[in-house]
XYZ file of C-alpha atoms in Angstrom:
198
model
C 28.229 -14.656 2.465
C 27.710 -11.592 0.665
C 29.321 -8.116 1.821
C 25.613 -7.072 3.162
C 25.148 -10.186 4.915
C 25.393 -10.085 8.312
C 25.295 -13.090 10.634
C 23.222 -13.269 13.829
C 25.523 -14.388 16.287
C 25.211 -18.084 17.196
C 21.522 -18.571 15.965
C 22.048 -19.961 12.582
C 20.425 -17.354 10.734
C 22.145 -14.450 8.503
C 20.166 -11.091 7.335
C 20.784 -9.220 4.407
C 19.559 -6.022 2.904
C 17.218 -6.143 0.062
C 17.107 -3.526 -2.556
C 13.377 -2.146 -2.826
C 11.700 0.510 -5.150
C 10.735 2.321 -1.888
C 13.723 3.231 -0.288
C 12.176 4.297 2.824
C 10.532 0.928 4.038
C 13.981 -0.854 4.413
C 13.623 -4.670 3.878
C 15.844 -7.689 4.492
C 16.203 -11.487 3.563
C 16.645 -13.857 6.437
C 18.201 -16.955 5.703
C 18.141 -19.561 8.385
C 20.681 -22.756 8.499
C 20.731 -24.477 11.507
C 18.864 -22.421 13.791
C 16.998 -23.942 16.715
C 13.324 -23.476 16.541
C 11.031 -22.950 19.237
C 7.059 -23.755 19.181
C 4.788 -20.839 19.069
C 1.359 -21.471 20.594
C 0.274 -24.852 20.660
C 1.374 -28.228 18.440
C -0.223 -27.730 14.816
C -1.832 -24.435 15.212
C 1.038 -22.993 13.337
C -0.631 -22.145 10.205
C -3.617 -20.727 12.029
C -1.461 -18.330 13.773
C 0.130 -17.167 10.623
C -2.763 -16.725 9.235
C -4.214 -14.475 11.803
C -0.838 -12.365 11.920
C -1.167 -11.822 8.221
C -4.768 -10.719 8.497
C -3.466 -8.091 11.448
C -0.808 -6.849 8.944
C -3.022 -6.523 6.460
C -5.299 -4.639 7.873
C -2.523 -2.292 9.570
C -1.165 -1.797 5.648
C -4.715 -1.328 4.104
C -5.081 1.820 6.868
C -1.465 3.297 5.839
C -2.517 2.813 2.173
C -5.778 4.774 2.145
C -3.944 7.222 4.859
C -1.064 7.927 2.154
C -3.799 8.008 -0.890
C -5.805 10.486 1.004
C -2.758 12.710 1.271
C -2.190 12.259 -2.568
C -5.582 13.383 -3.217
C -5.431 16.394 -0.891
C -2.013 17.278 -2.270
C -3.367 16.908 -5.934
C -6.404 18.906 -4.999
C -4.295 21.886 -3.699
C -2.128 21.830 -6.775
C -5.473 21.823 -9.288
C -6.429 24.924 -7.270
C -3.554 27.001 -7.825
C -2.012 25.487 -11.006
C -3.247 28.226 -13.743
C -3.287 26.947 -17.477
C -5.299 29.057 -20.348
C -5.969 31.694 -17.606
C -8.025 29.481 -14.976
C -6.744 26.910 -12.444
C -6.473 23.590 -13.814
C -8.982 22.342 -11.234
C -11.907 24.006 -12.973
C -11.240 22.012 -16.292
C -14.240 19.443 -16.721
C -11.247 16.611 -17.258
C -9.437 17.053 -14.289
C -12.827 17.436 -12.205
C -13.811 13.946 -13.357
C -10.186 12.331 -12.671
C -10.195 14.024 -9.004
C -13.902 12.965 -8.466
C -12.989 9.252 -9.568
C -9.708 9.447 -7.409
C -11.952 10.848 -4.306
C -13.999 7.681 -4.969
C -11.427 5.222 -4.730
C -10.063 7.255 -1.526
C -13.286 6.703 0.027
C -14.384 3.106 -0.818
C -10.827 2.109 0.268
C -11.387 3.853 3.750
C -14.711 2.034 4.263
C -13.019 -1.199 3.544
C -9.803 -0.452 5.809
C -11.847 0.837 8.889
C -13.854 -2.669 8.347
C -10.778 -4.605 8.385
C -9.537 -2.490 11.772
C -12.593 -2.692 13.788
C -12.755 -6.327 12.768
C -9.008 -6.628 13.877
C -9.778 -4.671 17.138
C -12.931 -6.577 18.348
C -11.265 -10.250 17.397
C -13.966 -10.609 14.742
C -13.993 -14.144 13.046
C -14.798 -12.336 9.818
C -11.294 -10.632 9.806
C -9.964 -12.997 6.851
C -12.268 -11.597 4.602
C -12.245 -8.036 5.706
C -8.762 -7.761 5.548
C -8.136 -9.396 2.628
C -10.851 -7.067 0.856
C -9.179 -4.096 2.708
C -5.506 -5.106 1.377
C -7.047 -5.563 -2.485
C -9.209 -2.401 -2.216
C -6.572 -0.144 -0.690
C -3.383 -1.228 -2.948
C -5.675 -0.561 -6.008
C -7.095 2.704 -4.454
C -3.609 4.102 -3.419
C -1.726 2.799 -6.742
C -4.413 4.515 -8.905
C -4.331 7.825 -6.828
C -0.748 8.164 -6.679
C -0.667 7.413 -10.183
C -3.153 10.538 -10.876
C -1.218 12.735 -8.429
C 1.751 12.065 -10.963
C -0.255 12.833 -14.084
C -2.139 15.547 -12.861
C 0.850 17.354 -11.357
C 2.307 17.191 -15.100
C 6.247 18.325 -15.368
C 6.811 18.685 -11.777
C 4.946 15.276 -10.858
C 7.899 13.345 -12.256
C 11.071 15.154 -10.684
C 13.115 14.380 -7.665
C 12.135 17.460 -6.166
C 8.356 16.729 -5.679
C 7.330 14.039 -3.467
C 4.746 12.214 -6.229
C 7.411 9.882 -6.773
C 8.187 8.598 -3.135
C 4.385 8.109 -2.769
C 4.045 6.323 -6.212
C 7.159 4.113 -5.096
C 5.214 3.268 -1.953
C 1.953 2.335 -3.342
C 3.578 -0.285 -6.053
C 5.793 -1.336 -3.267
C 3.133 -1.924 -0.249
C 0.751 -3.081 -3.076
C 2.820 -6.433 -3.203
C 3.804 -6.579 0.602
C 2.086 -9.335 2.112
C 0.575 -10.274 -1.380
C -0.596 -8.559 -4.373
C -4.309 -7.594 -4.699
C -5.100 -10.558 -6.863
C -4.096 -12.882 -4.375
C -5.914 -11.468 -1.630
C -8.928 -11.597 -3.745
C -8.506 -15.380 -4.313
C -8.135 -15.570 -0.636
C -11.317 -13.782 0.107
C -13.150 -15.915 -2.704
C -11.853 -19.290 -1.054
C -13.203 -17.856 2.222
C -16.183 -17.283 1.172
C -16.458 -20.567 -1.074
C -16.408 -19.203 -4.119
C -13.727 -19.176 -7.072
C -11.754 -16.687 -8.035
C -12.434 -14.682 -11.119
């Protein structure tokens, strides 16, 4: 048992802290050795229940991701208006406008996917698996891309500890892997549609 491993009294379980890229989202590893099990739901329904929980978790995480991506875009837009280079705000440069427009499209597309999954989860829609997989994939990739643009468009300040950009970047990449990476969710979506993943 390591220094950070904590036994859960009499349950045959131990919990140990996991080092993560995003230190604001604590994670742990739970090891069961001789722990007693308890049937949740009906016999043989465990796979279906776990799949539903995964869908709900992905829908919730997708909403968090799109909210954070939108915040990254807002902060970057504000900075582009105030940061002056060559006598004018950097937001007035065509190349910066294009990058911000692309980030906006990513955020709004991700928002639509997240809303679709959230509405399906709230309504008990049987299409939740498709919508949750699509949302998790789209929102993971959008958040990662927009957080990356935030760092790039902030220039030197974007890579310092004093600016929040690195926190968003770490959260983006950590949450992209949480509950499965985007490619795995695309394969899940393809399987639900009866297709083969590309």
